[in-house]
Short mmCIF file of C-alpha atoms and ligand atoms in Angstrom, two decimals:
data_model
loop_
_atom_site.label_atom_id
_atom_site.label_comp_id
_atom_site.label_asym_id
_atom_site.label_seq_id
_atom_site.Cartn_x
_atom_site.Cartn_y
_atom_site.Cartn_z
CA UNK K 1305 -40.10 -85.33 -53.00
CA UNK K 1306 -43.52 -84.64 -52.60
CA UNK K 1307 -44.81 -88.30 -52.13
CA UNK K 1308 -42.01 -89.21 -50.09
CA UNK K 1309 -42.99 -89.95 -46.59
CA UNK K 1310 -39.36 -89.66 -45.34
CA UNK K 1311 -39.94 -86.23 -46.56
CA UNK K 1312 -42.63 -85.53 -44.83
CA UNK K 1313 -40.87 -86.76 -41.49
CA UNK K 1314 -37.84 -84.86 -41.89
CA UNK K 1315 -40.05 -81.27 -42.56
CA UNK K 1316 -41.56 -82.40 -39.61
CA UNK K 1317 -44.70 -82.52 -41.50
CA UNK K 1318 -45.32 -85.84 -40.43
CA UNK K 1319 -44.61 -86.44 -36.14
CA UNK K 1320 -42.08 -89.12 -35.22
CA UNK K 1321 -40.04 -89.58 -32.46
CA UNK K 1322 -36.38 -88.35 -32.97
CA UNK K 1323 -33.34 -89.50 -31.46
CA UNK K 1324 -30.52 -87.47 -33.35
CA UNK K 1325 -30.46 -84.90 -36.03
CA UNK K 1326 -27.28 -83.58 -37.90
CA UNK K 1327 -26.90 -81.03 -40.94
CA UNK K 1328 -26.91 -84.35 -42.93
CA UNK K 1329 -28.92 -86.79 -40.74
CA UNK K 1330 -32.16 -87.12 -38.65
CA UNK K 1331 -32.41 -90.89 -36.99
CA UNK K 1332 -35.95 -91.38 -35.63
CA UNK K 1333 -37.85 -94.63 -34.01
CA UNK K 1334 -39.13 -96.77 -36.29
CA UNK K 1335 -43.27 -96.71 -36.09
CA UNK K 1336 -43.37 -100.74 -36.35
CA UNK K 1337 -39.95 -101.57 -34.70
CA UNK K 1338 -38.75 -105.12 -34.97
CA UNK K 1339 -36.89 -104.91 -32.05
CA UNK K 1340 -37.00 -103.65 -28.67
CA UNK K 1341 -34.58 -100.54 -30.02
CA UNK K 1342 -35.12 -100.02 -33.89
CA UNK K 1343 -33.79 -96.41 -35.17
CA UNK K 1344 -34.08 -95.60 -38.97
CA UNK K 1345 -31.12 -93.21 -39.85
CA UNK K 1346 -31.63 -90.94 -42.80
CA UNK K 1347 -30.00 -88.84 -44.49
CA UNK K 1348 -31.90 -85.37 -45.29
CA UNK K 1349 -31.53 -85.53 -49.36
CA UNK K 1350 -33.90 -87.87 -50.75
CA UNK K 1351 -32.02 -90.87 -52.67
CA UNK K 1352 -34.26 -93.51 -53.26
CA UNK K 1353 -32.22 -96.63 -52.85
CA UNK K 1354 -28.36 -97.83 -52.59
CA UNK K 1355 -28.92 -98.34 -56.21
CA UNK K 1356 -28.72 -94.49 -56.64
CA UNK K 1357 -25.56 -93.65 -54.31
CA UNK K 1358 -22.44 -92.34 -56.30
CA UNK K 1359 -18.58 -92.14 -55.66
CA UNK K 1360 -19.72 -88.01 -54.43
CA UNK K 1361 -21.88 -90.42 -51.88
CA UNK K 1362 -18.81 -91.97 -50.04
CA UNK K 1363 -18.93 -89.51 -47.51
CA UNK K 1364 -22.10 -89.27 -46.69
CA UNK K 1365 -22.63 -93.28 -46.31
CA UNK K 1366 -19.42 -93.28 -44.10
CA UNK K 1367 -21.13 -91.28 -41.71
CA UNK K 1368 -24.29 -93.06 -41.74
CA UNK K 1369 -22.39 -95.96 -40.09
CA UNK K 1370 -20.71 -93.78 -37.86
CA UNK K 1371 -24.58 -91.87 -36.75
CA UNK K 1372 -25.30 -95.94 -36.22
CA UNK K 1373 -22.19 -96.70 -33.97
CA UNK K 1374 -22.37 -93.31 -31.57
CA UNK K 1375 -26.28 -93.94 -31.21
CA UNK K 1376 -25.68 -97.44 -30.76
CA UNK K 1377 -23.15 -96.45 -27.62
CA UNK K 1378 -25.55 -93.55 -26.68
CA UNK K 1379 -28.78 -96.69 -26.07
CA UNK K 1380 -25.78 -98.85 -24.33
CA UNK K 1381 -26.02 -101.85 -26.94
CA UNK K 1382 -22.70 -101.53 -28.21
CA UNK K 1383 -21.63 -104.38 -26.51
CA UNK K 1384 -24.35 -106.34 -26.25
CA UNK K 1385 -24.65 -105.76 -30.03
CA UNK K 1386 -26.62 -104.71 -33.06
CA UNK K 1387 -27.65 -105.33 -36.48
CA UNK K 1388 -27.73 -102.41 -39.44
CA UNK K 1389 -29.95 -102.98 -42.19
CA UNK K 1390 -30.15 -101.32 -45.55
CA UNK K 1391 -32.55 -102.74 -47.73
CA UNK K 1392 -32.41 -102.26 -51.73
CA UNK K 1393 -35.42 -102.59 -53.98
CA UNK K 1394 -38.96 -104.62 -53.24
CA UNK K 1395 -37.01 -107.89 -53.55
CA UNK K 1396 -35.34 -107.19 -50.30
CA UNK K 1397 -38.79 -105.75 -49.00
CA UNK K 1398 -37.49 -102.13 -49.57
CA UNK K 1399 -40.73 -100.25 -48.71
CA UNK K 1400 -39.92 -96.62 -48.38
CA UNK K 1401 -37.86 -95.59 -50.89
CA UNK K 1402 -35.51 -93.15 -49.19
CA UNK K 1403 -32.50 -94.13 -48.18
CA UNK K 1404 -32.06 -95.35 -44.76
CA UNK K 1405 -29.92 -97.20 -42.54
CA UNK K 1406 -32.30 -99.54 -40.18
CA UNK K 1407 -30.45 -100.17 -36.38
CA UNK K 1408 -31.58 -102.84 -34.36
CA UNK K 1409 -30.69 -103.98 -31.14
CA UNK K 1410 -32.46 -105.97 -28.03
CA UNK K 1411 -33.33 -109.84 -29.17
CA UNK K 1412 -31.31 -112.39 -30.59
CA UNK K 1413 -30.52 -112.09 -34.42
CA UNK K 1414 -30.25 -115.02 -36.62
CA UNK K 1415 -27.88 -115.51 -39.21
CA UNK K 1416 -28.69 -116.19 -42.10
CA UNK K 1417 -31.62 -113.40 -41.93
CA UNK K 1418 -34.91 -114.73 -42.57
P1 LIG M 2218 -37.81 -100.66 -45.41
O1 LIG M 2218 -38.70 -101.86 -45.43
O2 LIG M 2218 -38.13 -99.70 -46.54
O3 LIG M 2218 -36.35 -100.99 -45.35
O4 LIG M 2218 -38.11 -99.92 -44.06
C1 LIG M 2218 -39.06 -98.90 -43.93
C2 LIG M 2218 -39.33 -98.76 -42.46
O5 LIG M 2218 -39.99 -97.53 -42.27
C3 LIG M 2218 -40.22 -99.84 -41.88
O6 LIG M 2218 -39.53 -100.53 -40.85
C4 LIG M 2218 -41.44 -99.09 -41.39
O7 LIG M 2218 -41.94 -99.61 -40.18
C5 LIG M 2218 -40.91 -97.68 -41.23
N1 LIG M 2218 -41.92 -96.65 -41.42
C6 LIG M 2218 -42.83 -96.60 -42.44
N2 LIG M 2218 -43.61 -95.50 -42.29
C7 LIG M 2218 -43.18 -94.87 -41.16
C8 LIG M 2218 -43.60 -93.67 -40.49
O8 LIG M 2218 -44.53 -92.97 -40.90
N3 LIG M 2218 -42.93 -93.33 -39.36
C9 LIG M 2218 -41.89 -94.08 -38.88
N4 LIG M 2218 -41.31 -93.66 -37.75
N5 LIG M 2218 -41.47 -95.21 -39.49
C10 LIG M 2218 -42.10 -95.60 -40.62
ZN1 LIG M 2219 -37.66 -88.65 -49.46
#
């Protein structure tokens, strides 16, 4: 997608600073983290929101979770803990819309979220 600045990360056209990259994955800081680790993982076909995921998608959203868990253990906060985030649409302040799986980790998290 041509105005898609997930895109642009993942040809590299646009710098970030990557953690992990699969065939189907590339999980890369977040530019504005909200916590002291914050890792967007995102998958390298552009679907714009859970909205657009399909039964063909189970796979792929499987291991999405599982990129979160092993990078989770690899920054030693699986015990401590963490909090995965996938936002759908404005109304849950979806602002990039390509798919990705926000992981957060390093302050206390409130529940119910804000
Ligand atoms: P959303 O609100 O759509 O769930 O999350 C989008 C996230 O992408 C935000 O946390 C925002 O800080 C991050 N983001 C937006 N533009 C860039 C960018 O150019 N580089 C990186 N690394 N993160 C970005
Ligand atoms: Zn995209």
């Amino acid at each position: 997608m041509d105005d898609c600045i997930f895109c642009k990360i993942l040809e590299k056209k646009i710098p970030s600073q990557r953690v992990v990259e699969t065939p189907e994955f590339v999980a890369f800081k977040d530019v504005n983290p909200q916590a002291p680790n914050h890792i967007l993982i995102v998958p390298r076909r552009h679907i714009p929101t859970v909205n657009d995921l399909t039964e063909g998608d189970k796979i792929l959203i499987g291991e999405m979770v599982l990129q979160a868990q092993s990078i989770a253990k690899d920054l030693g906060i699986s015990e401590e803990g963490y909090r995965l985030v996938l936002n759908c649409n404005r109304g849950a302040g979806q602002t990039v819309f390509h798919l990705h799986l926000h992981l957060l980790a390093g302050r206390p998290f409130s529940w119910p979220p804000g």
